[in-house]
Amino acid sequence: MPLAPVRNRQHQSAGVPLRAVHDGKRARRQDYGPFYQRESALFRPERSKRILEDGCCPYPMRVRARTYQNPFIVGASPYSEYVRDAATPTANCQSSRCALPMSFFLPSLAGGRACVSFSGPAQHLYSWSKSVEGPRSLLASTTETWDIMQGSKKLVNTILSCADDSLAGIVACNPNLQLLNGHRVALRSDLENIEGKVALISGGGSGHEPAHAGYIGRGMLTAVVAGPVFTSPAVGSILAAIRTVKQAGAVGTLLIVKNYTGDRLNFGLALEQAQAEEISVQMVIIGDDTAFATKKKAGRRGLCGTMLVHKVAGALAEAGIGLNEIVRRITAIVGAMGTLGISLSPCSVPGSRPTFQLADDEFELGLGIHGEAGVRRIKMATADQIVNIMLDHMTNPSNASHVQLRPKASVVLVVNNLGGLSYLELNIVAGSAVCSLESRGFHVARTYVGSFMTALEMAGVSLTLLQVDEELLILLDSDTTAIAWLKPARMSVTRQKIQMVVPKVCSKEEEPDPAKVPSSPHMRLILECVCSKMLSLQEQLNELDRAAGDGDCGSTHAQAAIAIQNWLDAKALPQRPYQLFSSLAKLLLEKMGGSSGALYGLFLTAAAQSLRTDDDLAAWSLAMDAGINAMMRYGGAAPGDRTMLDSLWAAAKVLKALKTPKADLMEVLAKAVNEAEAAAESTKNMEAAAGRASYISSAHLVQPDPGAVAAAAILRAVLEGLQAKP
């Protein structure tokens, strides 16, 4: 279990040794002083040893130092490689108070330990030092406050167990997978089927899900070895996986490793030990990063293109191809593949703060998959522009790491969600990438769009290009049981027919009778008044909608107003009211969108039917009733539910006076508008029973309903249009 944070606690006595418990007994509060709350089992030897060997022992800590008179040792570990040295701390020192980033290390299992220490007054903290001697204890002095630094919110049980829990979760949900007891290793559950074939093992740090366990299955990986978040897996677990597939009858094992130092070292060490046991093992290093303009000694990083290697190697192994031939084919593929990523936000390792900061108007180009920053920052642009920037960078020959593609080559495109990008954005990027590649003369043979190799919750995307031929496409299209592998249509994306013509509806409109209707200029003036009113209220309606909806009520009405204005400029108005209402209904259903567009469309369509045979004043009252009834029938709301119906219902009751002989239209309409506005204002005292606002607590609904306000404003605009002279 992780240490529980203790805030605003001070040591009761300076320099008192805090004994570390290594006998497996419950850790006692008095053994660890006021640093910690009561926790059990944290310092059991087997757990501490595994934590340290996995390299995940540092706890992010924060120290507020006031006055330091004696050396202050803050951590212990038997492994000196886990101790971090740092240059002069650049903390915010104010008089005698200083905040420093620290790393806390678990106590030693043996007599020796490696400690990080510092001394001197807080305003004179110049350096860190390292010690490997001393008693097995944690020493502290003077007065200071510790607390485990609060990271971003994560749905985990504990920080230390999150990698294990994640792997156990994917295995629990997929009967084709199984865990290797005592190791963070997942394997195919049908290992008997790999007898006589090459086994494929990959892996790396957790936090890249669905990589790598999502690619285990027939036709892809045999086993995956996972490390802690963004940390290489343990050598012992890699070796255990190699031995397991050998015991299952594999004739050889291929380790597919992304090009990161820790992965190369740990997988390489396991390979050497396996070969010493006379196990046939080889390793391929995957580097597909195209971010760096100059060659790096470390080579290109391994990114999302690794997923394509898993698929091709898996298809070859399933077909019974030998180990040496698979290595040769995979090596050739890596040379024809490239990946580049961009990010709109950083990610944060569980228990830690975000790895870097980005301004609201910037995006990061060329970042990896471990939360590190990219090669440069660029001002935000449209999706099309960003995709072109990425493809220009990836294919630019002056870029030393560019992907080498033949002119007019066939390519596979992978559009990979780095974790936090919405699928709305992902599909926009995918469409832009296909169009941009085709405009450059490339033939897009396949596209894979989804989350394949992520960086926790990072909002970003990477593009991978792989030059392919028909033989390679057959391998990519071959069947697999891996749950994370998408199965796109086995046909080319380029030149596919993506649009069809909408069938035309032939209908003969009844010729209007100009003598029975208001003049077309008057109708136009009324519509212009309505449009102006909606545009002027856009921000007010949005503000009202933010408390109860998604804050777009004003924008939706403004969108409708612009559509009507464009329609007025392009076409002559129908002269019959029912024709006008029918045309407006179609326009709003097409251009306005959302529930508002549907409701107005219902109202106008139903009202138009009441005006088809007659359009005297009584017919207008009946049309109002018909429109409201249609909205109630299909929308599910009723008067008093805090919707636009409240305004329309109040106006409709007054408009019934139009059925009486010699009714004064302007007088009745003015009264109806006043009643509608009063009803809209009264909605602030109502409890929402329909629409999105019904899911919001009434305590938050203290403003009038935006739909009711908009409906009343439209009626006001109609009145003003009738009062004005065309």
Short mmCIF file of C-alpha atoms in Angstrom, two decimals, residues 25-284:
data_model
loop_
_atom_site.label_atom_id
_atom_site.label_comp_id
_atom_site.label_asym_id
_atom_site.label_seq_id
_atom_site.Cartn_x
_atom_site.Cartn_y
_atom_site.Cartn_z
CA LYS A 25 5.62 -7.12 10.58
CA ARG A 26 3.06 -4.37 10.45
CA ALA A 27 4.67 -0.94 10.22
CA ARG A 28 3.97 0.95 13.42
CA ARG A 29 3.34 4.65 13.75
CA GLN A 30 6.05 5.04 16.39
CA ASP A 31 8.60 3.35 14.11
CA TYR A 32 8.15 5.98 11.43
CA GLY A 33 7.31 9.04 13.45
CA PRO A 34 4.87 11.71 12.32
CA PHE A 35 5.98 11.37 8.67
CA TYR A 36 3.42 8.70 8.02
CA GLN A 37 -0.01 7.56 8.96
CA ARG A 38 -0.47 3.93 9.94
CA GLU A 39 0.17 1.68 6.92
CA SER A 40 0.71 -2.06 6.76
CA ALA A 41 2.87 -4.29 4.59
CA LEU A 42 4.66 -1.48 2.75
CA PHE A 43 8.09 -2.51 3.95
CA ARG A 44 7.75 -6.24 3.66
CA PRO A 45 11.05 -7.43 2.22
CA GLU A 46 9.60 -9.20 -0.80
CA ARG A 47 7.50 -6.19 -1.78
CA SER A 48 10.26 -3.65 -1.18
CA LYS A 49 12.73 -5.74 -3.17
CA ARG A 50 10.36 -6.06 -6.12
CA ILE A 51 9.55 -2.36 -6.06
CA LEU A 52 13.21 -1.41 -6.08
CA GLU A 53 14.16 -3.88 -8.80
CA ASP A 54 11.31 -2.66 -10.98
CA GLY A 55 12.63 0.85 -10.61
CA CYS A 56 9.38 2.39 -9.44
CA CYS A 57 10.23 3.24 -5.86
CA PRO A 58 10.51 7.06 -5.97
CA TYR A 59 7.66 8.91 -4.31
CA PRO A 60 7.25 12.51 -5.43
CA MET A 61 7.60 14.57 -2.28
CA ARG A 62 7.51 18.22 -1.34
CA VAL A 63 9.63 19.69 1.44
CA ARG A 64 9.11 23.05 3.04
CA ALA A 65 12.33 23.87 4.86
CA ARG A 66 12.51 26.59 7.45
CA THR A 67 15.85 26.34 9.24
CA TYR A 68 18.38 23.55 8.83
CA GLN A 69 21.11 23.35 11.43
CA ASN A 70 22.16 19.73 10.96
CA PRO A 71 22.55 17.36 8.01
CA PHE A 72 19.15 16.14 6.92
CA ILE A 73 18.94 12.71 5.29
CA VAL A 74 15.68 12.27 3.43
CA GLY A 75 15.75 8.78 1.95
CA ALA A 76 17.43 5.42 1.76
CA SER A 77 17.93 2.67 -0.78
CA PRO A 78 20.45 -0.15 -1.20
CA TYR A 79 20.72 0.71 -4.89
CA SER A 80 22.87 3.74 -5.56
CA GLU A 81 21.66 3.96 -9.16
CA TYR A 82 18.27 5.08 -7.92
CA VAL A 83 19.71 8.16 -6.22
CA ARG A 84 19.39 11.37 -8.17
CA ASP A 85 22.09 14.00 -8.07
CA ALA A 86 21.14 17.53 -9.01
CA ALA A 87 22.89 20.80 -9.57
CA THR A 88 22.11 23.86 -7.54
CA PRO A 89 18.41 23.72 -6.68
CA THR A 90 16.38 26.45 -8.30
CA ALA A 91 13.68 26.57 -5.69
CA ASN A 92 11.61 29.58 -4.80
CA CYS A 93 13.47 30.67 -1.67
CA GLN A 94 11.76 33.38 0.31
CA SER A 95 13.68 34.48 3.41
CA SER A 96 14.02 31.30 5.45
CA ARG A 97 11.45 29.20 3.58
CA CYS A 98 12.23 27.13 0.51
CA ALA A 99 10.24 24.57 -1.51
CA LEU A 100 12.28 21.80 -3.14
CA PRO A 101 11.37 18.87 -5.40
CA MET A 102 12.43 15.67 -3.65
CA SER A 103 12.45 11.93 -4.27
CA PHE A 104 11.78 9.55 -1.40
CA PHE A 105 13.36 6.09 -1.53
CA LEU A 106 12.29 2.98 0.34
CA PRO A 107 14.47 1.81 3.23
CA SER A 108 17.30 -0.59 2.64
CA LEU A 109 16.94 -4.35 2.82
CA ALA A 110 20.61 -4.72 3.66
CA GLY A 111 22.89 -2.86 6.01
CA GLY A 112 24.13 -0.34 3.48
CA ARG A 113 22.04 2.35 1.85
CA ALA A 114 22.29 5.19 -0.62
CA CYS A 115 20.86 8.47 0.62
CA VAL A 116 20.10 11.87 -0.76
CA SER A 117 21.07 14.52 1.75
CA PHE A 118 21.48 18.25 2.06
CA SER A 119 22.46 20.61 4.82
CA GLY A 120 22.65 24.26 5.72
CA PRO A 121 20.04 27.00 6.09
CA ALA A 122 17.21 26.89 3.61
CA GLN A 123 18.35 30.02 1.84
CA HIS A 124 21.80 28.44 1.31
CA LEU A 125 20.93 25.04 -0.14
CA TYR A 126 23.60 24.69 -2.78
CA SER A 127 23.82 21.02 -3.73
CA TRP A 128 22.74 17.47 -3.20
CA SER A 129 25.12 14.81 -1.96
CA LYS A 130 25.07 11.02 -2.00
CA SER A 131 25.97 8.66 0.83
CA VAL A 132 26.23 4.87 0.85
CA GLU A 133 27.17 4.35 4.47
CA GLY A 134 25.53 4.68 7.81
CA PRO A 135 23.05 2.88 10.02
CA ARG A 136 19.86 1.44 8.63
CA SER A 137 17.55 4.29 9.57
CA LEU A 138 15.95 7.47 8.42
CA LEU A 139 17.31 10.55 10.14
CA ALA A 140 15.60 13.90 10.44
CA SER A 141 16.28 17.14 12.22
CA THR A 142 14.69 20.48 13.07
CA THR A 143 11.22 21.49 11.98
CA GLU A 144 9.86 20.81 8.50
CA THR A 145 6.62 19.73 6.87
CA TRP A 146 6.29 16.80 4.49
CA ASP A 147 3.48 15.69 2.30
CA ILE A 148 3.20 13.41 -0.69
CA MET A 149 2.77 15.67 -3.67
CA GLN A 150 -0.72 15.56 -5.02
CA GLY A 151 -0.81 14.57 -8.70
CA SER A 152 -3.63 14.74 -11.20
CA LYS A 153 -6.72 12.65 -10.52
CA LYS A 154 -6.51 9.03 -11.69
CA LEU A 155 -8.92 6.11 -11.41
CA VAL A 156 -6.44 3.77 -9.74
CA ASN A 157 -6.37 1.78 -6.53
CA THR A 158 -2.79 2.59 -5.58
CA ILE A 159 0.08 4.16 -7.46
CA LEU A 160 2.32 1.15 -6.93
CA SER A 161 -0.24 -1.39 -8.11
CA CYS A 162 -1.73 0.44 -11.10
CA ALA A 163 0.39 -1.39 -13.72
CA ASP A 164 -0.46 -4.79 -12.20
CA ASP A 165 -4.14 -3.91 -11.88
CA SER A 166 -4.31 -2.72 -15.49
CA LEU A 167 -2.74 -5.89 -16.86
CA ALA A 168 -4.95 -8.04 -14.63
CA GLY A 169 -7.99 -6.14 -15.88
CA ILE A 170 -7.33 -6.77 -19.57
CA VAL A 171 -6.68 -10.45 -18.85
CA ALA A 172 -9.83 -10.75 -16.74
CA CYS A 173 -11.93 -9.45 -19.62
CA ASN A 174 -10.34 -11.59 -22.35
CA PRO A 175 -10.37 -15.40 -22.14
CA ASN A 176 -7.69 -15.59 -24.85
CA LEU A 177 -5.12 -14.21 -22.37
CA GLN A 178 -3.52 -15.48 -19.18
CA LEU A 179 -1.04 -14.16 -16.61
CA LEU A 180 2.31 -15.70 -15.73
CA ASN A 181 2.31 -16.31 -11.99
CA GLY A 182 4.72 -14.08 -10.08
CA HIS A 183 5.51 -11.82 -13.04
CA ARG A 184 3.94 -8.88 -14.84
CA VAL A 185 3.60 -11.01 -17.97
CA ALA A 186 0.54 -11.75 -20.12
CA LEU A 187 0.48 -14.64 -22.60
CA ARG A 188 -1.79 -16.36 -25.07
CA SER A 189 -4.05 -18.83 -23.32
CA ASP A 190 -3.53 -21.33 -26.17
CA LEU A 191 0.24 -21.72 -25.88
CA GLU A 192 -0.06 -25.29 -27.13
CA ASN A 193 -0.71 -23.85 -30.59
CA ILE A 194 2.74 -22.24 -30.87
CA GLU A 195 4.54 -25.57 -30.91
CA GLY A 196 6.90 -25.68 -33.88
CA LYS A 197 6.52 -21.94 -34.55
CA VAL A 198 8.42 -18.78 -33.65
CA ALA A 199 7.16 -17.03 -30.52
CA LEU A 200 6.97 -13.24 -30.43
CA ILE A 201 7.55 -11.33 -27.18
CA SER A 202 7.29 -7.57 -26.82
CA GLY A 203 6.58 -5.13 -24.03
CA GLY A 204 7.71 -2.01 -22.26
CA GLY A 205 6.40 0.39 -19.69
CA SER A 206 2.71 0.58 -18.85
CA GLY A 207 0.69 3.66 -19.74
CA HIS A 208 0.58 2.95 -23.50
CA GLU A 209 -2.57 0.85 -23.49
CA PRO A 210 -3.84 -0.96 -25.49
CA ALA A 211 -0.14 -1.57 -26.20
CA HIS A 212 1.19 -4.02 -25.59
CA ALA A 213 -1.15 -6.64 -24.12
CA GLY A 214 -3.90 -5.73 -26.58
CA TYR A 215 -1.79 -7.21 -29.38
CA ILE A 216 -1.50 -10.69 -27.87
CA GLY A 217 -3.25 -13.35 -29.90
CA ARG A 218 -3.00 -15.77 -32.77
CA GLY A 219 -1.40 -13.94 -35.67
CA MET A 220 0.31 -11.36 -33.45
CA LEU A 221 2.22 -11.51 -30.16
CA THR A 222 2.70 -14.59 -28.01
CA ALA A 223 3.54 -12.77 -24.79
CA VAL A 224 4.00 -9.28 -23.39
CA VAL A 225 6.16 -8.16 -20.48
CA ALA A 226 4.97 -4.96 -18.80
CA GLY A 227 6.89 -2.58 -16.61
CA PRO A 228 5.63 0.12 -14.27
CA VAL A 229 4.25 3.26 -15.89
CA PHE A 230 6.76 4.53 -18.48
CA THR A 231 9.42 2.20 -17.03
CA SER A 232 11.16 -0.76 -18.65
CA PRO A 233 10.06 -4.24 -17.53
CA ALA A 234 12.19 -6.31 -15.18
CA VAL A 235 14.87 -8.59 -16.66
CA GLY A 236 13.64 -11.52 -14.59
CA SER A 237 10.14 -11.24 -16.02
CA ILE A 238 11.43 -11.04 -19.60
CA LEU A 239 13.54 -14.14 -19.04
CA ALA A 240 10.58 -15.95 -17.46
CA ALA A 241 8.48 -15.21 -20.55
CA ILE A 242 11.23 -16.54 -22.85
CA ARG A 243 11.50 -19.74 -20.83
CA THR A 244 7.71 -20.17 -20.81
CA VAL A 245 7.29 -20.01 -24.60
CA LYS A 246 10.32 -22.28 -25.03
CA GLN A 247 8.71 -24.82 -22.72
CA ALA A 248 5.49 -24.54 -24.78
CA GLY A 249 7.36 -25.76 -27.85
CA ALA A 250 8.42 -22.59 -29.68
CA VAL A 251 11.30 -23.26 -32.11
CA GLY A 252 12.64 -19.76 -31.62
CA THR A 253 11.77 -16.49 -29.91
CA LEU A 254 11.86 -12.98 -31.36
CA LEU A 255 11.99 -10.03 -28.96
CA ILE A 256 10.39 -6.93 -30.53
CA VAL A 257 11.77 -3.96 -28.61
CA LYS A 258 11.15 -0.23 -28.98
CA ASN A 259 14.32 1.83 -29.17
CA TYR A 260 14.67 3.13 -25.63
CA THR A 261 17.77 2.64 -23.52
CA GLY A 262 16.04 0.86 -20.64
CA ASP A 263 14.16 -1.49 -22.96
CA ARG A 264 17.28 -2.32 -24.98
CA LEU A 265 19.29 -3.01 -21.83
CA ASN A 266 16.72 -5.14 -20.02
CA PHE A 267 15.57 -7.13 -23.04
CA GLY A 268 19.19 -7.45 -24.16
CA LEU A 269 20.29 -8.80 -20.78
CA ALA A 270 17.43 -11.31 -20.79
CA LEU A 271 18.43 -12.36 -24.31
CA GLU A 272 22.03 -12.96 -23.24
CA GLN A 273 20.92 -15.05 -20.28
CA ALA A 274 18.50 -17.05 -22.46
CA GLN A 275 21.18 -17.72 -25.07
CA ALA A 276 23.47 -18.89 -22.28
CA GLU A 277 20.75 -21.46 -21.58
CA GLU A 278 20.92 -22.46 -25.28
CA ILE A 279 17.52 -20.96 -26.10
CA SER A 280 17.17 -19.67 -29.67
CA VAL A 281 16.41 -15.96 -29.22
CA GLN A 282 16.90 -12.89 -31.39
CA MET A 283 15.94 -9.24 -30.94
CA VAL A 284 14.88 -6.49 -33.34
#
